[in-house]
mmCIF file of C-alpha atoms in Angstrom:
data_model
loop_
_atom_site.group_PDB
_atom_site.id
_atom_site.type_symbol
_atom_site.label_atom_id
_atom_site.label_comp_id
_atom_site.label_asym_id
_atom_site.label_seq_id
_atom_site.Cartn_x
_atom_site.Cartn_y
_atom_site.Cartn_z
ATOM 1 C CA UNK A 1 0.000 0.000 0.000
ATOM 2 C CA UNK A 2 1.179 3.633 -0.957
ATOM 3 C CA UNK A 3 1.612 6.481 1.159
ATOM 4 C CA UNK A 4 -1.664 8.175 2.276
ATOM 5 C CA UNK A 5 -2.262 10.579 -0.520
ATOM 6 C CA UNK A 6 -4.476 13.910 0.362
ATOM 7 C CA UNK A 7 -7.636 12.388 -1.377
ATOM 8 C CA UNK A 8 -7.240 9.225 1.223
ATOM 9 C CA UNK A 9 -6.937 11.721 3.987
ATOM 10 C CA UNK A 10 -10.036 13.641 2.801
ATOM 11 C CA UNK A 11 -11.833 9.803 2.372
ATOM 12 C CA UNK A 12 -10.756 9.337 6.064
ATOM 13 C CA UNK A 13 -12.247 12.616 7.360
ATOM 14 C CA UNK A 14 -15.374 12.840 5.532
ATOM 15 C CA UNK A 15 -15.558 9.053 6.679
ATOM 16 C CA UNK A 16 -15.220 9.986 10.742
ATOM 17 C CA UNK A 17 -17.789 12.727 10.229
ATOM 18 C CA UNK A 18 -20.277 10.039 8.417
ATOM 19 C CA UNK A 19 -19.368 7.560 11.272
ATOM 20 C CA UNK A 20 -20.228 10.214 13.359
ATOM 21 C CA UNK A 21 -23.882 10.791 11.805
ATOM 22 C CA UNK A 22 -24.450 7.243 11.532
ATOM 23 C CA UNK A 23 -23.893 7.308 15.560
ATOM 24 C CA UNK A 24 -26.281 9.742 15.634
ATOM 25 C CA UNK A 25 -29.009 8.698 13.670
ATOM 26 C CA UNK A 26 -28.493 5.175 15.433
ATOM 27 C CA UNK A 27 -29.029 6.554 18.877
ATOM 28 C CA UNK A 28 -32.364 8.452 17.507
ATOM 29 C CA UNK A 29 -33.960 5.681 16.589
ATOM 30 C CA UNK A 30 -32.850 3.449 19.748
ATOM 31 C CA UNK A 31 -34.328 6.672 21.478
ATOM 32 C CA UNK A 32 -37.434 7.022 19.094
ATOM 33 C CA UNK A 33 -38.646 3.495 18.387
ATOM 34 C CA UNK A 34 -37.781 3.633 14.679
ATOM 35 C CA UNK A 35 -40.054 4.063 11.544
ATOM 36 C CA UNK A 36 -42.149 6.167 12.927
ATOM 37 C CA UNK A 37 -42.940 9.810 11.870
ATOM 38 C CA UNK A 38 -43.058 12.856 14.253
ATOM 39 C CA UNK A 39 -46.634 13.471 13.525
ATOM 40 C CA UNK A 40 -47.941 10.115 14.365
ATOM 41 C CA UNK A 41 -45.636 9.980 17.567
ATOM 42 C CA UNK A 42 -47.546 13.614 18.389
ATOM 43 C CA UNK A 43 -50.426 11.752 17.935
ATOM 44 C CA UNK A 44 -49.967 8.390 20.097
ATOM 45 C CA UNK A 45 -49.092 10.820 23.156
ATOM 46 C CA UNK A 46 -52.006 12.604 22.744
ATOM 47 C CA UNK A 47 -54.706 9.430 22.548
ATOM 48 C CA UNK A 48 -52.342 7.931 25.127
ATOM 49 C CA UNK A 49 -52.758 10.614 27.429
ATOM 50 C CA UNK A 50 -56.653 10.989 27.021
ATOM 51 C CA UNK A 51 -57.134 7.205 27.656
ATOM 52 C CA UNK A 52 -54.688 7.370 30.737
ATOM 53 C CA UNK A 53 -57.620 10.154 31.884
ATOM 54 C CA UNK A 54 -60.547 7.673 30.940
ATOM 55 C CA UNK A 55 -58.977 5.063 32.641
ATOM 56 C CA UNK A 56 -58.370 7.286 35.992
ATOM 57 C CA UNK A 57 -61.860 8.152 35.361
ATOM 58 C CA UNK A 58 -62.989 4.587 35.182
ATOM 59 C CA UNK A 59 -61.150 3.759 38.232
ATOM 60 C CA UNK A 60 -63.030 6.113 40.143
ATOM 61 C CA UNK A 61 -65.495 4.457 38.945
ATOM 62 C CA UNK A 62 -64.782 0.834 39.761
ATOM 63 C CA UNK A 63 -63.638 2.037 43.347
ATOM 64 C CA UNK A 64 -67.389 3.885 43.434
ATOM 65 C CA UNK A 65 -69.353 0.430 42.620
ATOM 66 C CA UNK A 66 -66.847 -1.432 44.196
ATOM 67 C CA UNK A 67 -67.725 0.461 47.763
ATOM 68 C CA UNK A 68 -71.282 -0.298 46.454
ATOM 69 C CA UNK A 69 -71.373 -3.989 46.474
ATOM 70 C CA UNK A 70 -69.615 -4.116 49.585
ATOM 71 C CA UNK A 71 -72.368 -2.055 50.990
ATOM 72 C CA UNK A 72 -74.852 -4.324 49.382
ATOM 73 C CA UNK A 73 -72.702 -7.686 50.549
ATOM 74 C CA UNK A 74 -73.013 -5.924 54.249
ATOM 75 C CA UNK A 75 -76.821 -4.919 54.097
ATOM 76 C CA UNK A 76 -77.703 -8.180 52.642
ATOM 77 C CA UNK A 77 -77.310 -9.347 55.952
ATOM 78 C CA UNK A 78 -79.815 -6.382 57.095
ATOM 79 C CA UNK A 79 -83.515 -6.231 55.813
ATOM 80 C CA UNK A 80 -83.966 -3.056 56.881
ATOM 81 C CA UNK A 81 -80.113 -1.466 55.042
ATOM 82 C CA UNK A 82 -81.386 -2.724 51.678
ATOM 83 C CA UNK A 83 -84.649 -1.229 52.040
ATOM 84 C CA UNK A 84 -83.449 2.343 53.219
ATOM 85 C CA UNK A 85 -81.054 1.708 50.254
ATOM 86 C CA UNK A 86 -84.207 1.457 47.777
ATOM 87 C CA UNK A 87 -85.846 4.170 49.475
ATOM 88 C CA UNK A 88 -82.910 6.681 49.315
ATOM 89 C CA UNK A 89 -82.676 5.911 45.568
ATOM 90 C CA UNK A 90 -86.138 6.056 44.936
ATOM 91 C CA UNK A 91 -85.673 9.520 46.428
ATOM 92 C CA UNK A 92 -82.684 10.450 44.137
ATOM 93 C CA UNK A 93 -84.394 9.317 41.282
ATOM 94 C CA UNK A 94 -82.365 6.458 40.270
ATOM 95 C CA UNK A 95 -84.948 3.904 40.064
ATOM 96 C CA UNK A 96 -87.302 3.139 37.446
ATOM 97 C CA UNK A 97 -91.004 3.878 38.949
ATOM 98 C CA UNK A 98 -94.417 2.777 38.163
ATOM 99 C CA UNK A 99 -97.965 3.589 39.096
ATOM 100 C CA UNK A 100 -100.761 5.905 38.087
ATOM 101 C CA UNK A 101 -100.763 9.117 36.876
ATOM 102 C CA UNK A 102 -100.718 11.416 33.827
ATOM 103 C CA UNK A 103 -99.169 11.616 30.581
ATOM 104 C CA UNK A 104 -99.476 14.927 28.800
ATOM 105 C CA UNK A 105 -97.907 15.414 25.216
ATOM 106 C CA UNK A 106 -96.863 18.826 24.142
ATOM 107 C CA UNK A 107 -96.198 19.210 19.966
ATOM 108 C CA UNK A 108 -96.361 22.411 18.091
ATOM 109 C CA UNK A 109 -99.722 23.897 16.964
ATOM 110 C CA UNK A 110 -99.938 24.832 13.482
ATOM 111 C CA UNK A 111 -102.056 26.952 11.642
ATOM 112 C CA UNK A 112 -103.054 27.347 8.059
ATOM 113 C CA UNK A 113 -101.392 30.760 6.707
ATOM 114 C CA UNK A 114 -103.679 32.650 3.657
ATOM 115 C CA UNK A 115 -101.841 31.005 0.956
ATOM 116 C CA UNK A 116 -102.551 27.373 2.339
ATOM 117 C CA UNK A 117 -99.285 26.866 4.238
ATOM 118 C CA UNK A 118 -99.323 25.442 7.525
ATOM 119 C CA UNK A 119 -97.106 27.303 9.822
ATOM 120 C CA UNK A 120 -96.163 26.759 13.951
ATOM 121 C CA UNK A 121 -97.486 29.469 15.645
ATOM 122 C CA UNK A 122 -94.768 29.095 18.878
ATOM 123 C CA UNK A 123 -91.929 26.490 19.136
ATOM 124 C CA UNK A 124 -91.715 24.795 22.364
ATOM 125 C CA UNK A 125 -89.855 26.775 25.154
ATOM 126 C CA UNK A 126 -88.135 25.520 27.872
ATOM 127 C CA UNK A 127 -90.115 27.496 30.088
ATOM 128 C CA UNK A 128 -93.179 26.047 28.826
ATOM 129 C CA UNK A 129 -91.768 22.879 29.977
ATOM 130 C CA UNK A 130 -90.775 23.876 33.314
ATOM 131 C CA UNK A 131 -93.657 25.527 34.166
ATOM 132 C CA UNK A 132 -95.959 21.928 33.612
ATOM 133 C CA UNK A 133 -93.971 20.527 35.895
ATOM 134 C CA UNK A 134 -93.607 23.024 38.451
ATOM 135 C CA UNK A 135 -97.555 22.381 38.353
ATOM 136 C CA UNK A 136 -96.757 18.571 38.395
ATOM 137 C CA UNK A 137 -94.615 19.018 41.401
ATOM 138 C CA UNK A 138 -96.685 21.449 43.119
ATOM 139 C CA UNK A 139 -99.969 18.743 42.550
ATOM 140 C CA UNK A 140 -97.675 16.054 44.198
ATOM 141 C CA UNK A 141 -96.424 14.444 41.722
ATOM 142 C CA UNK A 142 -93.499 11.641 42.728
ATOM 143 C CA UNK A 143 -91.768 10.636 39.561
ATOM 144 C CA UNK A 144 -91.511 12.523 36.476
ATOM 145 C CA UNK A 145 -90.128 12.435 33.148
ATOM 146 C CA UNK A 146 -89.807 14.499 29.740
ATOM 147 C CA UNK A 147 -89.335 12.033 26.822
ATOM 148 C CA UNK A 148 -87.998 9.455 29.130
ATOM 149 C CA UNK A 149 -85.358 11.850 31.096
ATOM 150 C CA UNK A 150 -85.986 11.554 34.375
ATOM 151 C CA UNK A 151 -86.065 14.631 36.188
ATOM 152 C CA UNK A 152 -83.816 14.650 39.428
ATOM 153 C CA UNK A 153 -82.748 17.455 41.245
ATOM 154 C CA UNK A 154 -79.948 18.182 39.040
ATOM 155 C CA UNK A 155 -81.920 18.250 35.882
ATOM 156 C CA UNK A 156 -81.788 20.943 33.263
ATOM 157 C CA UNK A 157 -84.190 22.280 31.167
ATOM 158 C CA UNK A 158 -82.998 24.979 28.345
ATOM 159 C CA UNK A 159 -83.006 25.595 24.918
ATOM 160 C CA UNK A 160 -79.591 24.900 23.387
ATOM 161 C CA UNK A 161 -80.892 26.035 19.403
ATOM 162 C CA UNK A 162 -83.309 24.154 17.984
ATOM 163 C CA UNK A 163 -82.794 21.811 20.886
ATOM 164 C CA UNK A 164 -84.446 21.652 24.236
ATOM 165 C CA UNK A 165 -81.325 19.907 26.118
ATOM 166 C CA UNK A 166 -82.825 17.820 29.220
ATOM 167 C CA UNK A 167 -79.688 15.842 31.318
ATOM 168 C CA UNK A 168 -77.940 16.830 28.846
ATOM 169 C CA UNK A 169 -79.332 15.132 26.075
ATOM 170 C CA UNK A 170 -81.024 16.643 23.344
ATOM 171 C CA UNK A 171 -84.888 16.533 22.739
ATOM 172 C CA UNK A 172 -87.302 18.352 20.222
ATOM 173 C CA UNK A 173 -90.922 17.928 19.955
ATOM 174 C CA UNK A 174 -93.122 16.353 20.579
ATOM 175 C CA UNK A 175 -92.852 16.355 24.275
ATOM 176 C CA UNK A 176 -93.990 13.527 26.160
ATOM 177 C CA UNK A 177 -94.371 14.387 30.181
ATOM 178 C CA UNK A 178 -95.330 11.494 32.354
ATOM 179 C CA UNK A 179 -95.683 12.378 36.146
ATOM 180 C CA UNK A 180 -96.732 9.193 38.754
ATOM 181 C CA UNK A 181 -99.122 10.717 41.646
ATOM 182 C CA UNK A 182 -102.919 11.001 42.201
ATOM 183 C CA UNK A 183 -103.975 11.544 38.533
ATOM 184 C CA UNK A 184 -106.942 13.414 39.767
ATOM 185 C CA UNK A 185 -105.073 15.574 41.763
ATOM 186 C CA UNK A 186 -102.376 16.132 38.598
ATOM 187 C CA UNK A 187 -105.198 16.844 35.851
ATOM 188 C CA UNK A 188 -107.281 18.983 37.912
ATOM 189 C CA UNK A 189 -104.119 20.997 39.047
ATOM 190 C CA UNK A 190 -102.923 21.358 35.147
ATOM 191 C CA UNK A 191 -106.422 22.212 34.238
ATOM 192 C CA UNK A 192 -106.993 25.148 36.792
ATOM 193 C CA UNK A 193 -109.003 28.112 35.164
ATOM 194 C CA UNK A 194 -106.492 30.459 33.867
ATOM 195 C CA UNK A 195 -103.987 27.639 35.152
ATOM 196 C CA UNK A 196 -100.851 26.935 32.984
ATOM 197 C CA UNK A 197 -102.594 24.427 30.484
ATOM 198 C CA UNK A 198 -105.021 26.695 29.824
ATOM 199 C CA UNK A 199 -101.933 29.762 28.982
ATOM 200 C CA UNK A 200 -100.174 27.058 26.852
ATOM 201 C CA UNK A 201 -102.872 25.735 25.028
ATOM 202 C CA UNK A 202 -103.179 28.959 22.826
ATOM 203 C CA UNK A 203 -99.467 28.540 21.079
ATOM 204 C CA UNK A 204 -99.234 24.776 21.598
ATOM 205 C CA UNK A 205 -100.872 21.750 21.177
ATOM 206 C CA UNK A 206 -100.755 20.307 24.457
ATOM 207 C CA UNK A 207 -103.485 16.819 25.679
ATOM 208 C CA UNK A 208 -103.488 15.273 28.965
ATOM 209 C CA UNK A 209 -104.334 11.929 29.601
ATOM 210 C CA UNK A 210 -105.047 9.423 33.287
ATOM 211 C CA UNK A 211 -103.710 6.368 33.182
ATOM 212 C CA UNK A 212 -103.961 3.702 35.787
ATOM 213 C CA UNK A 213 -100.130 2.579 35.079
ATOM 214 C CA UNK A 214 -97.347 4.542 33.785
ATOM 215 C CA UNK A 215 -93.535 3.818 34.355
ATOM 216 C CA UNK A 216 -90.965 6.629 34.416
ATOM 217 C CA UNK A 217 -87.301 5.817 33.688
ATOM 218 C CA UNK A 218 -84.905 6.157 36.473
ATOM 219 C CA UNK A 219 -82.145 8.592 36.189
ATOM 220 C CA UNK A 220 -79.273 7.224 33.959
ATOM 221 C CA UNK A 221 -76.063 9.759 34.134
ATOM 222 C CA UNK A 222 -74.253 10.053 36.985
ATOM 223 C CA UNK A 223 -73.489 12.350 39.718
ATOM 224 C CA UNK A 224 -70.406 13.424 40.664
ATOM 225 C CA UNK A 225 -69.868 15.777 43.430
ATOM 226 C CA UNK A 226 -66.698 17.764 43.289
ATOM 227 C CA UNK A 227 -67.679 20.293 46.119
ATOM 228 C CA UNK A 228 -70.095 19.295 47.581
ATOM 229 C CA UNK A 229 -70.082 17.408 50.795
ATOM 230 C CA UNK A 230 -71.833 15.935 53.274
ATOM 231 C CA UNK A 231 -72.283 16.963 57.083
ATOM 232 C CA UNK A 232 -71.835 14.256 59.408
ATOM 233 C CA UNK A 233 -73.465 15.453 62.170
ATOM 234 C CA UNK A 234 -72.456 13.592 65.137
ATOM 235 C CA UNK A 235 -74.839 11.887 67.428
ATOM 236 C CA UNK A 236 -73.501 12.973 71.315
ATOM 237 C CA UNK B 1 -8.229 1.431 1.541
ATOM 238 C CA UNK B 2 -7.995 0.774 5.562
ATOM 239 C CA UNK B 3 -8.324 3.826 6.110
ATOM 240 C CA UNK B 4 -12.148 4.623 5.728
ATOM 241 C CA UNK B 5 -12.952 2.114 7.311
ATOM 242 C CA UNK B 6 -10.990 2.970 10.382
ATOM 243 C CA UNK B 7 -12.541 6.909 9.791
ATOM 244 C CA UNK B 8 -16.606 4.567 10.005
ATOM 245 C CA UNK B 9 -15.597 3.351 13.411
ATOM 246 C CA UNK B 10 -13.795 5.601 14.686
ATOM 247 C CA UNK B 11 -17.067 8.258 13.945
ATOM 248 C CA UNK B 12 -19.132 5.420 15.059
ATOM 249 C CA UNK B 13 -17.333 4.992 18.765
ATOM 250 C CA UNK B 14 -16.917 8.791 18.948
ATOM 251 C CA UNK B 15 -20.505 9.542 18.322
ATOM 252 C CA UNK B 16 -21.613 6.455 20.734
ATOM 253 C CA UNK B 17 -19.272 7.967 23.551
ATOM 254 C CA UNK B 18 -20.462 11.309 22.851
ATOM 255 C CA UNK B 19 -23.325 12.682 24.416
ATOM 256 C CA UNK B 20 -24.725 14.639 21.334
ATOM 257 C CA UNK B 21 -28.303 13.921 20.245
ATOM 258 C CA UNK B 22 -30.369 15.333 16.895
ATOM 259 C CA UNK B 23 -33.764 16.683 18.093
ATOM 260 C CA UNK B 24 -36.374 13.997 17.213
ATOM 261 C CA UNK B 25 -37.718 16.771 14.591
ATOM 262 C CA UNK B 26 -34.508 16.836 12.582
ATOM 263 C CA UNK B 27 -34.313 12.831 12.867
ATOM 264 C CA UNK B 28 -36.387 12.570 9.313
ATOM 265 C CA UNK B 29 -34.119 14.621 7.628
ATOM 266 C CA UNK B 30 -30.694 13.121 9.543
ATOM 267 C CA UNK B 31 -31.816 9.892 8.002
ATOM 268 C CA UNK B 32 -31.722 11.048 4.103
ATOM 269 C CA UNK B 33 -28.836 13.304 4.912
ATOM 270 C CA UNK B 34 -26.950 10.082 6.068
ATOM 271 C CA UNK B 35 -28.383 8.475 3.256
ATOM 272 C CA UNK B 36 -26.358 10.807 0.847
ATOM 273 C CA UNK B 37 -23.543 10.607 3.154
ATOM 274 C CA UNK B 38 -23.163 7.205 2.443
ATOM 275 C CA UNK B 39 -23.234 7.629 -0.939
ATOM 276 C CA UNK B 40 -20.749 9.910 -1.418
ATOM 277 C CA UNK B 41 -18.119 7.601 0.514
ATOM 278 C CA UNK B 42 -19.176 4.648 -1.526
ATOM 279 C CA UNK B 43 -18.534 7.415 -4.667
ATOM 280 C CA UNK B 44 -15.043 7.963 -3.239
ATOM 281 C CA UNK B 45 -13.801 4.993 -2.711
ATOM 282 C CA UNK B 46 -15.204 4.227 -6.174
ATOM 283 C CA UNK B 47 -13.378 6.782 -7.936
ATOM 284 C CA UNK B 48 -10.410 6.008 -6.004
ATOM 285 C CA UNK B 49 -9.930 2.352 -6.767
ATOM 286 C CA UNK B 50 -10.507 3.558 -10.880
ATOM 287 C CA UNK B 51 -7.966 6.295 -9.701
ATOM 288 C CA UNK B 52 -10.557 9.172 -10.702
ATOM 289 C CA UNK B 53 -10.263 10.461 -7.246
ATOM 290 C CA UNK B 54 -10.483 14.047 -6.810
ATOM 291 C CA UNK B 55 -10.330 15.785 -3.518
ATOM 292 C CA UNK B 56 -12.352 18.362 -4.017
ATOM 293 C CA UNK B 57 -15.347 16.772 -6.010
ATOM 294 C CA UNK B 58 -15.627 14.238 -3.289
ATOM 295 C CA UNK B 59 -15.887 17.080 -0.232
ATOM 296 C CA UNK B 60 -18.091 18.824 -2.347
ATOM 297 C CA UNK B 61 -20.075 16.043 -2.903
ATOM 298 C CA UNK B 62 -20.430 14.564 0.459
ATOM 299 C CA UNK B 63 -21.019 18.008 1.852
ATOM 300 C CA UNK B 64 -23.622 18.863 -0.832
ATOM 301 C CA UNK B 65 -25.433 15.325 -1.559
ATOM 302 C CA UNK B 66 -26.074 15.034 2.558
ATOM 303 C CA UNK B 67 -27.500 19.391 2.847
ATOM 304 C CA UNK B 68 -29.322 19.268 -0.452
ATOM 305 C CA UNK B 69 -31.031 15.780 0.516
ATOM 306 C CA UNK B 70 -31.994 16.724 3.765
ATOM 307 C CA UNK B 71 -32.987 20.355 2.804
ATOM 308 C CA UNK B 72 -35.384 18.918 -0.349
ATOM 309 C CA UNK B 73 -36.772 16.201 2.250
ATOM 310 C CA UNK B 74 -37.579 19.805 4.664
ATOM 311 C CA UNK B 75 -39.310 21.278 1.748
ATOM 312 C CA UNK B 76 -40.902 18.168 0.935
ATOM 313 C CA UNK B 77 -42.542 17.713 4.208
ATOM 314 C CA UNK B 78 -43.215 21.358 4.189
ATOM 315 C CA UNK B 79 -45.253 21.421 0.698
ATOM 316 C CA UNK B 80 -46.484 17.947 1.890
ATOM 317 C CA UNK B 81 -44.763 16.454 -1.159
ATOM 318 C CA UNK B 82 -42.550 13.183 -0.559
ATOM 319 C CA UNK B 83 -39.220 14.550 -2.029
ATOM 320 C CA UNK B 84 -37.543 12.020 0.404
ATOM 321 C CA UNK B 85 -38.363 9.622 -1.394
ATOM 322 C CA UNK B 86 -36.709 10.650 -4.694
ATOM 323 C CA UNK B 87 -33.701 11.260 -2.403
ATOM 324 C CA UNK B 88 -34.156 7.546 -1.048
ATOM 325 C CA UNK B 89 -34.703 6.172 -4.482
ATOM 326 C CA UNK B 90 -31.809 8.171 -6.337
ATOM 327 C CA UNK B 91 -28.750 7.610 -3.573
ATOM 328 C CA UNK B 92 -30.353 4.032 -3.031
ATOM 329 C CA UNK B 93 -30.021 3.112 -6.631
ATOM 330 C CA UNK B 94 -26.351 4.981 -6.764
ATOM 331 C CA UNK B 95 -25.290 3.267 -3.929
ATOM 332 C CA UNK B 96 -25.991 -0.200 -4.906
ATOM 333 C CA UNK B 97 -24.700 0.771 -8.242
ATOM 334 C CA UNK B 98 -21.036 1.791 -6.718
ATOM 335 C CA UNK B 99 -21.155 -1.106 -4.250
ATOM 336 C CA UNK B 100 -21.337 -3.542 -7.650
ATOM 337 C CA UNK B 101 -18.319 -1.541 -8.974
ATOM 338 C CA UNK B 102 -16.382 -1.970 -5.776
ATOM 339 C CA UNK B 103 -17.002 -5.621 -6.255
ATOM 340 C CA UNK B 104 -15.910 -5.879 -9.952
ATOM 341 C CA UNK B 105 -12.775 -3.559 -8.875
ATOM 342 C CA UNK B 106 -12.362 -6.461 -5.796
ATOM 343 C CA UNK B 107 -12.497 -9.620 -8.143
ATOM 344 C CA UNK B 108 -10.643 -7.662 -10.494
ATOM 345 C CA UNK B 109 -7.486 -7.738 -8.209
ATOM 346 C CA UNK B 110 -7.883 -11.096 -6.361
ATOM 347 C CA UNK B 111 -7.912 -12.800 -9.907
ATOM 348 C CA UNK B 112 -4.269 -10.816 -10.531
ATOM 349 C CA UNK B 113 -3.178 -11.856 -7.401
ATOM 350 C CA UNK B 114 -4.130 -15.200 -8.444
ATOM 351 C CA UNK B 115 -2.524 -15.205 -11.379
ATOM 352 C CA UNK B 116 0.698 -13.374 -9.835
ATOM 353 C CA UNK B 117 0.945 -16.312 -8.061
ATOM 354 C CA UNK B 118 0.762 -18.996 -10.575
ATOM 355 C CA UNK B 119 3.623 -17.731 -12.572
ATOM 356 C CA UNK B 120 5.847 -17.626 -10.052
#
């Protein structure tokens, strides 16, 4: 072999810098996993990170029903637990319901305009809605629902666009209220002269019917409370 | 001839012992830019063993090839056009191409060593 020329000294150089870069790019993709574009790697933190929320969420969760079963595993042993257990759902509203009571549907009333079309004279308002049942409730109603929502103490009622949004799902006419009580009581209340039926009835079609069995949904989302809490008040 | 290959590993070992890292973003283009890289020094060695060497051409080259690649693979991924892959394609195909010359070049001189040694 010759003497190094300058062109093999150059080849040598350029050489230890590509040695160099090959280093590099080796220790990249040890570090990086490979094939895999920046983008998509953007994109697997991201769903990683929102399923490591949902499962923290579900574990909450888990830990909730598991303290649940345990309570039921300790009242089964109790007549009395697992019917205060009923009773205090029944009272949230978590329990499907049946008995009598009324069902009144609320749809838009149309009119015929001169050239033939028909046209609604008043969409449904939420406040229409709340006010039937702020009747309901005031009549003594025990269980009611719009369109199969039960309404709990946490329920909302409110127009989001063409929407009426009720536990935060979304409902448009028609309207179907069912309340469980005395359906006597519940009509007669609705029906009062110059009573809220009889307001509503001039920009919406609104019936009311008894029946001897109805059954209202129990609540289905659930409730979280974040700042609320309960006082233990201590028995001395 | 040795001493490329002593320049590969000795980059190789420095860069391992080294604590440098390219930021992940730049990895993409460090990939075509090594591509071209190692291309050129296939080129080289090439054009030395058919004793077309020239000093310049080859710095130029290696120096150019690796920026250009990685620069047109940038503007690729900007414009959302896969230049990379003409750069993959184009110093792929050149390097096999050299690598088969190195080979003839190889045979080449173990056959007159061979022979060398049969006349004597």
């Amino acid at each position: 072999m010759k003497k190094p020329s300058a062109g093999q000294f150059a080849i040598t150089l350029v050489s230890l810098i590509l040695g160099l870069m090959l280093a590099a790019q080796f220790k990249n993709v040890q570090k990086v996993g490979g094939n895999v574009s920046r983008q998509r790697t953007q994109e697997l933190i991201e769903h990683i990170n929102k399923l490591e929320q949902d499962n923290e969420i579900l574990k909450n969760q888990i830990e909730e029903y598991e303290d649940i079963i345990s309570s039921y595993e300790n009242a089964s042993k109790d007549e009395t637990l697992i019917n205060e257990l009923i009773k205090t759902k029944s009272i949230a509203g978590l329990l499907p319901m049946e008995g009598p009571g009324v069902v009144i549907t609320v749809d838009n009333l149309y009119i015929n305009t001169w050239d033939g079309e028909q046209q609604t004279v008043q969409n449904v308002y939420y406040d229409d809605l709340l006010r039937l049942i702020n009747e309901l409730n005031a009549a003594g109603a025990e269980a009611v629902a719009i369109n199969n929502e039960r309404v709990i103490s946490t329920t909302e009622i409110r127009n989001a666009g063409d929407y009426i949004v009720i536990n935060t799902n979304r409902h448009s006419v028609p309207f179907e209220i069912k309340a469980i009580g005395n359906p006597e009581n519940l009509e007669a209340a609705l029906k009062l002269l110059g009573g809220v039926v009889e307001n509503i009835s001039q920009i919406l079609d609104i019936k009311i019917r008894t029946e001897s069995k109805i059954t209202v949904p129990g609540y289905e989302g659930t409730i979280n409370f974040k700042f609320a809490q309960p006082i233990q008040e201590k028995k001395s | 001839m040795w001493l490329p290959i002593i320049g590969i590993f000795l980059g190789i070992i420095l860069g391992l012992i080294l604590p440098w890292q390219i930021p992940t973003n730049y990895a993409s283009y460090m990939s075509i830019a090594v591509l071209a890289a190692l291309d050129s020094v296939f080129g080289g060695i090439r054009a030395s063993l058919e004793g077309k060497f020239q000093t310049d051409i080859f710095i130029s080259g290696f120096f150019g090839n690796a920026f250009l690649a990685a620069g047109l693979a940038y503007i690729g991924d900007r414009l959302d056009v896969p230049i990379y892959l003409a750069a993959i394609f184009a110093f792929g195909n050149r390097l096999f191409q050299n690598f088969a010359e190195l080979r003839r070049h190889f045979l080449a001189y173990l056959r007159r060593r061979l022979d060398d040694n049969d006349e004597k």
